[in-house]
Coordinates of C-alpha atoms and ligand atoms in Angstrom, one line a residue:
M1 CA 48.5 30.6 35.7
T2 CA 50.7 31.5 32.8
A3 CA 53.3 29.0 33.9
A4 CA 50.7 26.3 34.3
R5 CA 49.5 26.8 30.7
D6 CA 53.1 26.7 29.4
D7 CA 53.6 23.4 31.2
R8 CA 50.5 21.9 29.6
R9 CA 51.2 22.9 26.0
P10 CA 54.3 20.7 25.3
A11 CA 52.7 17.8 27.0
T12 CA 49.6 18.1 24.7
T13 CA 51.7 18.3 21.6
R14 CA 53.7 15.2 22.5
S15 CA 50.4 13.2 23.0
R16 CA 49.4 13.7 19.4
W17 CA 52.3 11.9 17.8
P18 CA 51.1 8.3 18.3
W19 CA 47.9 9.1 16.5
L20 CA 49.7 10.7 13.5
W21 CA 51.8 7.6 12.9
L22 CA 48.7 5.4 13.2
L23 CA 46.9 7.3 10.4
P24 CA 48.5 5.4 7.4
L25 CA 47.4 2.1 9.0
L26 CA 43.9 3.4 9.6
L27 CA 43.7 4.6 6.0
A28 CA 44.9 1.2 4.7
F29 CA 42.2 -0.6 6.8
A30 CA 39.5 1.7 5.4
V31 CA 40.6 1.0 1.8
W32 CA 40.5 -2.8 2.5
L33 CA 37.1 -2.5 4.2
A34 CA 35.6 -0.6 1.2
G35 CA 37.0 -3.0 -1.4
R36 CA 36.7 -6.4 0.2
P37 CA 34.6 -9.0 -1.5
R38 CA 31.0 -9.1 -0.2
G39 CA 29.2 -12.3 0.6
P40 CA 25.5 -12.9 0.3
A41 CA 23.3 -10.7 2.6
A42 CA 22.2 -12.2 5.9
P43 CA 19.1 -14.2 5.4
A44 CA 15.8 -12.7 6.4
P45 CA 14.1 -14.2 9.4
G46 CA 11.6 -17.0 9.1
P47 CA 10.5 -18.2 5.7
F48 CA 11.4 -14.9 4.0
R49 CA 14.5 -15.1 1.8
P50 CA 16.7 -12.1 1.0
T51 CA 15.4 -10.0 -1.8
V52 CA 17.6 -10.3 -4.9
A53 CA 18.6 -6.9 -6.0
G54 CA 17.5 -6.0 -9.5
N55 CA 18.4 -3.7 -12.4
A56 CA 18.9 0.0 -12.4
A57 CA 16.3 2.4 -13.8
P58 CA 16.5 2.4 -17.6
G59 CA 16.4 6.2 -17.8
E60 CA 14.7 9.2 -16.4
P61 CA 11.3 8.4 -14.8
P62 CA 8.1 9.3 -16.5
P63 CA 6.5 12.2 -14.6
G64 CA 5.1 11.2 -11.2
M65 CA 6.6 7.7 -11.4
A66 CA 9.4 5.8 -9.7
W67 CA 11.4 2.8 -10.7
V68 CA 10.8 -0.6 -9.1
P69 CA 13.7 -2.8 -10.0
A70 CA 13.4 -6.4 -11.3
G71 CA 14.1 -9.0 -8.8
E72 CA 13.1 -12.1 -6.8
F73 CA 11.4 -11.7 -3.5
S74 CA 9.4 -13.7 -0.9
M75 CA 5.7 -12.8 -1.3
G76 CA 3.1 -13.2 1.4
C77 CA 2.6 -12.8 5.1
G78 CA 3.0 -14.8 8.3
D79 CA 0.3 -14.9 10.9
P80 CA 0.4 -11.3 12.3
R81 CA -1.7 -12.0 15.4
G82 CA 0.2 -11.1 18.5
L83 CA 2.4 -8.5 16.8
P84 CA 1.8 -4.9 18.0
F85 CA -0.9 -3.6 15.6
G86 CA -1.0 -7.0 14.1
G87 CA -4.8 -7.3 14.5
T88 CA -7.0 -10.4 14.9
D89 CA -7.0 -11.9 11.4
P90 CA -4.6 -14.8 10.7
M91 CA -4.4 -13.7 7.0
V92 CA -4.6 -17.3 5.8
D93 CA -5.0 -16.3 2.2
A94 CA -1.5 -14.6 2.2
R95 CA 0.3 -18.0 2.6
P96 CA 2.3 -19.9 1.8
I97 CA 5.1 -17.3 1.6
H98 CA 6.6 -18.1 -1.7
Q99 CA 9.2 -16.9 -4.2
V100 CA 8.2 -14.6 -7.0
R101 CA 10.3 -12.9 -9.7
V102 CA 9.1 -9.8 -11.5
D103 CA 10.5 -7.6 -14.2
G104 CA 11.3 -4.0 -13.4
F105 CA 8.6 -1.4 -14.0
W106 CA 7.6 2.2 -13.3
M107 CA 5.0 2.9 -10.7
D108 CA 3.0 6.0 -9.8
V109 CA 4.6 7.5 -6.7
H110 CA 1.1 8.1 -5.3
E111 CA -2.5 7.1 -5.8
V112 CA -4.3 8.7 -8.8
T113 CA -5.8 11.9 -7.5
N114 CA -9.2 13.6 -8.1
D115 CA -7.4 16.2 -10.3
Q116 CA -5.8 13.5 -12.4
F117 CA -9.0 11.6 -12.8
A118 CA -10.9 14.9 -13.7
A119 CA -8.4 15.5 -16.5
F120 CA -9.2 12.0 -17.8
V121 CA -12.9 12.6 -17.6
E122 CA -12.6 16.0 -19.3
A123 CA -10.5 14.5 -22.1
T124 CA -12.7 11.5 -22.8
G125 CA -16.2 12.1 -21.4
Y126 CA -15.9 8.9 -19.5
V127 CA -18.8 8.1 -17.1
T128 CA -17.9 5.9 -14.1
V129 CA -19.9 2.8 -13.1
A130 CA -21.3 4.6 -10.0
E131 CA -22.7 7.3 -12.3
R132 CA -24.6 4.9 -14.5
P133 CA -28.1 3.7 -13.3
P134 CA -28.0 -0.1 -12.7
R135 CA -29.7 -1.9 -15.6
A136 CA -32.9 -3.8 -14.9
E137 CA -31.6 -6.9 -16.7
D138 CA -28.6 -7.1 -14.4
F139 CA -30.9 -7.0 -11.3
P140 CA -34.0 -9.0 -12.3
G141 CA -36.9 -8.5 -9.8
A142 CA -35.5 -5.3 -8.4
P143 CA -38.1 -2.5 -8.0
P144 CA -37.5 0.2 -10.6
E145 CA -37.1 2.8 -7.8
N146 CA -34.1 0.9 -6.5
L147 CA -32.3 1.1 -9.9
V148 CA -30.6 4.4 -9.2
A149 CA -27.0 5.4 -9.7
G150 CA -24.9 5.5 -6.6
S151 CA -22.1 4.0 -4.6
I152 CA -21.1 2.6 -1.2
V153 CA -20.2 5.1 1.5
F154 CA -18.7 4.5 5.0
T155 CA -21.6 5.4 7.4
P156 CA -20.5 4.9 10.9
P157 CA -23.2 3.9 13.4
A158 CA -23.8 6.0 16.4
D159 CA -23.6 3.1 18.8
D160 CA -21.1 0.4 19.3
V161 CA -21.7 -2.6 17.0
P162 CA -20.1 -6.0 16.9
L163 CA -17.3 -6.1 14.3
R164 CA -18.0 -9.7 13.5
D165 CA -21.0 -12.0 13.7
A166 CA -22.2 -15.4 12.5
T167 CA -23.5 -14.0 9.2
G168 CA -20.0 -12.8 8.2
M169 CA -21.7 -9.6 7.0
A170 CA -21.2 -7.4 10.1
H171 CA -19.6 -4.8 7.8
L172 CA -23.0 -3.9 6.3
R173 CA -23.6 -2.0 9.6
W174 CA -21.1 0.7 8.6
W175 CA -21.5 0.7 4.9
A176 CA -24.5 2.2 3.0
Y177 CA -25.5 2.4 -0.6
V178 CA -25.9 6.1 -1.2
P179 CA -27.8 7.2 -4.4
G180 CA -25.8 9.9 -6.1
A181 CA -22.5 9.1 -4.5
C182 CA -19.7 8.9 -7.0
W183 CA -16.2 10.2 -7.5
R184 CA -17.4 13.8 -7.9
H185 CA -19.7 13.5 -4.8
P186 CA -17.8 11.2 -2.5
Q187 CA -20.1 11.5 0.5
G188 CA -23.3 11.7 -1.6
P189 CA -25.0 14.3 -3.8
E190 CA -24.5 17.2 -1.3
S191 CA -20.8 16.7 -1.2
D192 CA -18.2 17.8 -3.8
L193 CA -14.5 17.9 -4.5
S194 CA -13.8 21.4 -3.1
G195 CA -10.3 21.3 -1.6
K196 CA -9.9 17.6 -2.5
G197 CA -8.0 17.9 -5.8
S198 CA -4.9 16.2 -4.4
E199 CA -6.8 13.4 -2.5
P200 CA -7.0 10.0 -4.1
V201 CA -10.0 9.5 -6.4
V202 CA -12.5 7.0 -4.9
H203 CA -15.8 5.4 -5.9
V204 CA -13.9 3.8 -8.9
A205 CA -15.0 0.4 -10.0
Y206 CA -12.4 -1.9 -11.5
E207 CA -13.3 -1.0 -15.1
D208 CA -13.0 2.7 -14.2
A209 CA -9.5 2.3 -13.0
E210 CA -8.6 0.2 -16.1
A211 CA -10.1 2.9 -18.4
Y212 CA -8.0 5.6 -16.7
A213 CA -4.8 3.5 -16.9
A214 CA -5.3 2.9 -20.6
W215 CA -5.9 6.6 -21.3
A216 CA -2.7 7.4 -19.4
G217 CA -0.7 4.9 -21.4
K218 CA -0.3 2.7 -18.3
R219 CA -1.9 -0.3 -16.7
L220 CA -2.9 -1.5 -13.2
P221 CA -0.3 -3.4 -11.3
T222 CA -0.4 -7.1 -10.8
E223 CA -0.6 -8.2 -7.2
A224 CA 3.0 -9.4 -7.3
E225 CA 4.2 -6.0 -8.7
W226 CA 2.2 -4.2 -6.1
E227 CA 3.8 -6.1 -3.3
V228 CA 7.4 -6.0 -4.5
A229 CA 6.9 -2.3 -4.9
A230 CA 5.4 -1.8 -1.5
R231 CA 8.2 -3.8 0.2
G232 CA 10.8 -1.3 -1.2
G233 CA 13.5 -3.9 -1.5
R234 CA 13.3 -5.1 2.1
A235 CA 12.7 -8.8 2.8
G236 CA 10.0 -9.8 5.2
A237 CA 9.3 -6.4 6.8
T238 CA 5.9 -6.0 8.4
Y239 CA 5.2 -2.6 6.9
P240 CA 6.5 -0.7 3.8
W241 CA 8.7 1.3 6.1
G242 CA 10.1 -1.5 8.3
D243 CA 9.0 -3.5 11.3
E244 CA 7.8 -0.8 13.7
F245 CA 4.4 0.6 13.3
R246 CA 5.4 4.1 14.6
P247 CA 9.2 4.4 14.4
G248 CA 10.2 7.2 16.8
G249 CA 6.6 7.8 17.5
R250 CA 6.0 9.0 13.9
W251 CA 2.9 8.2 12.0
M252 CA 3.8 6.5 8.7
A253 CA 0.4 5.9 7.2
N254 CA -3.2 7.1 7.4
T255 CA -5.0 4.5 9.3
W256 CA -7.8 4.4 12.0
Q257 CA -7.3 5.3 15.7
G258 CA -10.1 5.0 18.3
R259 CA -12.8 2.4 18.7
F260 CA -13.9 1.3 15.2
P261 CA -16.3 2.1 13.6
G262 CA -17.9 4.8 15.8
E263 CA -15.0 6.6 17.4
N264 CA -12.4 8.2 15.1
T265 CA -9.7 10.1 17.1
A266 CA -7.5 10.8 14.0
E267 CA -4.3 11.0 15.9
D268 CA -2.4 10.5 12.6
G269 CA -3.8 13.8 11.5
F270 CA -6.6 12.7 9.2
P271 CA -10.1 11.3 10.2
G272 CA -10.8 10.5 6.5
I273 CA -8.8 10.4 3.3
A274 CA -5.5 12.3 3.3
P275 CA -4.1 14.2 0.3
V276 CA -1.5 11.9 -1.3
G277 CA 2.1 12.1 -0.1
R278 CA 1.5 13.3 3.4
Y279 CA 3.4 10.4 4.9
P280 CA 7.0 9.4 4.2
A281 CA 7.8 7.5 1.0
N282 CA 9.2 3.9 1.1
P283 CA 12.8 3.2 -0.2
F284 CA 11.5 3.2 -3.8
G285 CA 10.0 6.6 -3.4
L286 CA 6.4 5.4 -3.2
H287 CA 3.9 7.1 -0.9
D288 CA 0.9 5.7 0.9
M289 CA 1.5 2.0 0.0
A290 CA -0.2 1.3 3.4
G291 CA -3.4 3.0 4.5
N292 CA -5.3 6.0 3.0
V293 CA -7.2 4.1 0.3
W294 CA -7.2 0.6 -1.0
E295 CA -5.7 0.1 -4.5
W296 CA -7.0 -2.1 -7.3
C297 CA -4.7 -4.8 -8.7
S298 CA -5.3 -6.6 -11.9
D299 CA -5.3 -10.2 -10.5
W300 CA -8.6 -12.0 -9.9
Y301 CA -8.9 -12.9 -6.2
R302 CA -8.8 -16.4 -5.0
P303 CA -7.7 -17.4 -1.4
D304 CA -5.6 -20.3 -2.9
T305 CA -3.6 -18.2 -5.4
Y306 CA -0.4 -18.4 -3.4
A307 CA -0.7 -22.2 -2.9
R308 CA -1.0 -22.5 -6.7
D309 CA 2.0 -20.1 -7.4
A310 CA 4.2 -21.9 -4.8
V311 CA 4.1 -25.1 -6.9
A312 CA 6.2 -23.3 -9.5
G313 CA 9.1 -22.9 -7.2
V314 CA 9.7 -19.3 -8.3
A315 CA 6.7 -17.8 -10.0
G316 CA 7.7 -15.5 -12.9
N317 CA 5.7 -12.4 -13.3
P318 CA 2.5 -14.0 -12.0
R319 CA -0.7 -12.4 -13.2
G320 CA -3.2 -14.2 -11.0
P321 CA -5.6 -17.0 -11.5
S322 CA -7.9 -17.2 -14.5
D323 CA -11.1 -17.0 -12.4
S324 CA -12.2 -15.5 -9.1
H325 CA -13.6 -17.2 -6.0
D326 CA -14.3 -15.8 -2.6
P327 CA -15.8 -18.5 -0.3
A328 CA -17.4 -15.7 1.8
E329 CA -19.3 -14.4 -1.2
P330 CA -19.4 -17.1 -3.9
G331 CA -20.5 -15.9 -7.3
Q332 CA -19.2 -12.3 -6.8
P333 CA -16.3 -11.7 -9.2
K334 CA -13.6 -10.0 -7.3
R335 CA -10.2 -8.5 -8.1
V336 CA -7.4 -8.1 -5.6
Q337 CA -7.1 -4.9 -3.6
R338 CA -4.0 -4.1 -1.6
G339 CA -2.7 -1.7 1.1
G340 CA -5.7 -1.2 3.4
S341 CA -7.3 2.2 4.0
Y342 CA -7.9 5.0 6.5
L343 CA -10.5 2.6 8.0
C344 CA -8.0 -0.1 9.0
S345 CA -6.9 -0.6 12.6
D346 CA -5.7 -3.5 14.8
Q347 CA -9.4 -4.0 15.8
Y348 CA -10.5 -4.6 12.2
C349 CA -8.8 -5.1 8.9
S350 CA -5.1 -4.4 9.8
R351 CA -4.2 -4.7 6.1
Y352 CA -1.7 -1.9 6.3
I353 CA 0.6 -5.0 6.9
V354 CA 2.4 -5.1 3.6
G355 CA 2.0 -8.8 2.8
T356 CA -1.7 -9.0 3.5
R357 CA -4.4 -9.3 0.8
G358 CA -7.8 -7.7 0.2
K359 CA -10.4 -8.1 -2.5
G360 CA -13.3 -6.2 -4.0
E361 CA -16.3 -7.0 -6.2
V362 CA -15.4 -5.5 -9.6
S363 CA -18.4 -3.3 -10.2
S364 CA -18.5 -1.7 -6.8
G365 CA -16.7 1.4 -5.9
T366 CA -16.5 2.7 -2.3
N367 CA -15.2 5.8 -0.6
H368 CA -12.1 4.0 0.6
C369 CA -10.8 2.4 -2.6
G370 CA -8.7 4.0 -5.4
F371 CA -5.8 2.9 -7.5
R372 CA -2.4 3.7 -8.9
C373 CA -0.8 2.6 -12.2
V374 CA 2.3 1.1 -13.5
K375 CA 4.2 1.2 -16.8
P376 CA 6.6 -1.3 -18.3
A377 CA 10.1 -0.2 -18.8
R378 CA 9.7 -0.2 -22.6
Ligands
CA1 CA1 -6.5 8.5 10.0

């Protein structure tokens, strides 16, 4: 045995020599590889063009915020039907996919929480829209007993219901106006915020979100800012984290599992709202840009906004149209909402897809819509 080991040792030593003299060549190749001039990135598939990299953060981030660099990107969404988790909606209002340029800005890394909103209310005495009784002059003919403060709460029916019907109002079957519901009482007067301090605030109307943002020295994002932030520098990805809904089997957002709206299996860990930041951040460090709660944007909603912006070639810092129009509910002023919520699934909504658009009537809060803020660089 000893003799056999002795025989092997010199042979092993000899076999190393060729690798040693190859090392300088390998090092030279590595140096060339690192320093070689780089051409443009490979184009993104389809109508999406590569995102043009932007500027570096101008300094340390304000507390709780992350930098979204300036740049040019393709905004919008192709028809997601047929994709896994793509849903049933063609998302016509998210086309044409068009080029948009935005300046860099800071963005809250997560949605505004109940604790943060409570600090605002304590400092200012602010009363949200849902806490104010509707005024008789705004609702002529309404019986006085109906003019009570409240908000809209997800109230799933016990039985299966059709998700769509000829009226276009099938959603009224799982939403109910609940007197006394507001941000402090998200399910109605008997509910409270115990244990919910780090959940996103909900039942905020557009003006409530704007008031908070002003108090915080911030503002609400435009729809273009929201989307460039959610995309995290990737061009044309389906979700804020990439193209696979559950990479490696991991849940990346709080959405709906089970048969909507009556069956909620909560395989992602949360049947309702999740505390902020429970799912991985996108490449910019932003959490929950898909699912959990919808987020108000400052643009008025129109389904033809993108067709108008596309005319410009590259739309620079678009702030949305000057008026609102939703053919499904004409006369209801609506602002854009983005990101979808814990109620979105591939059976209904599917607006966790990053380029898709939502909208909400400005004076209505619900228990699946909140917001986050942005701040200009200077
Ligand atoms: Ca969920």
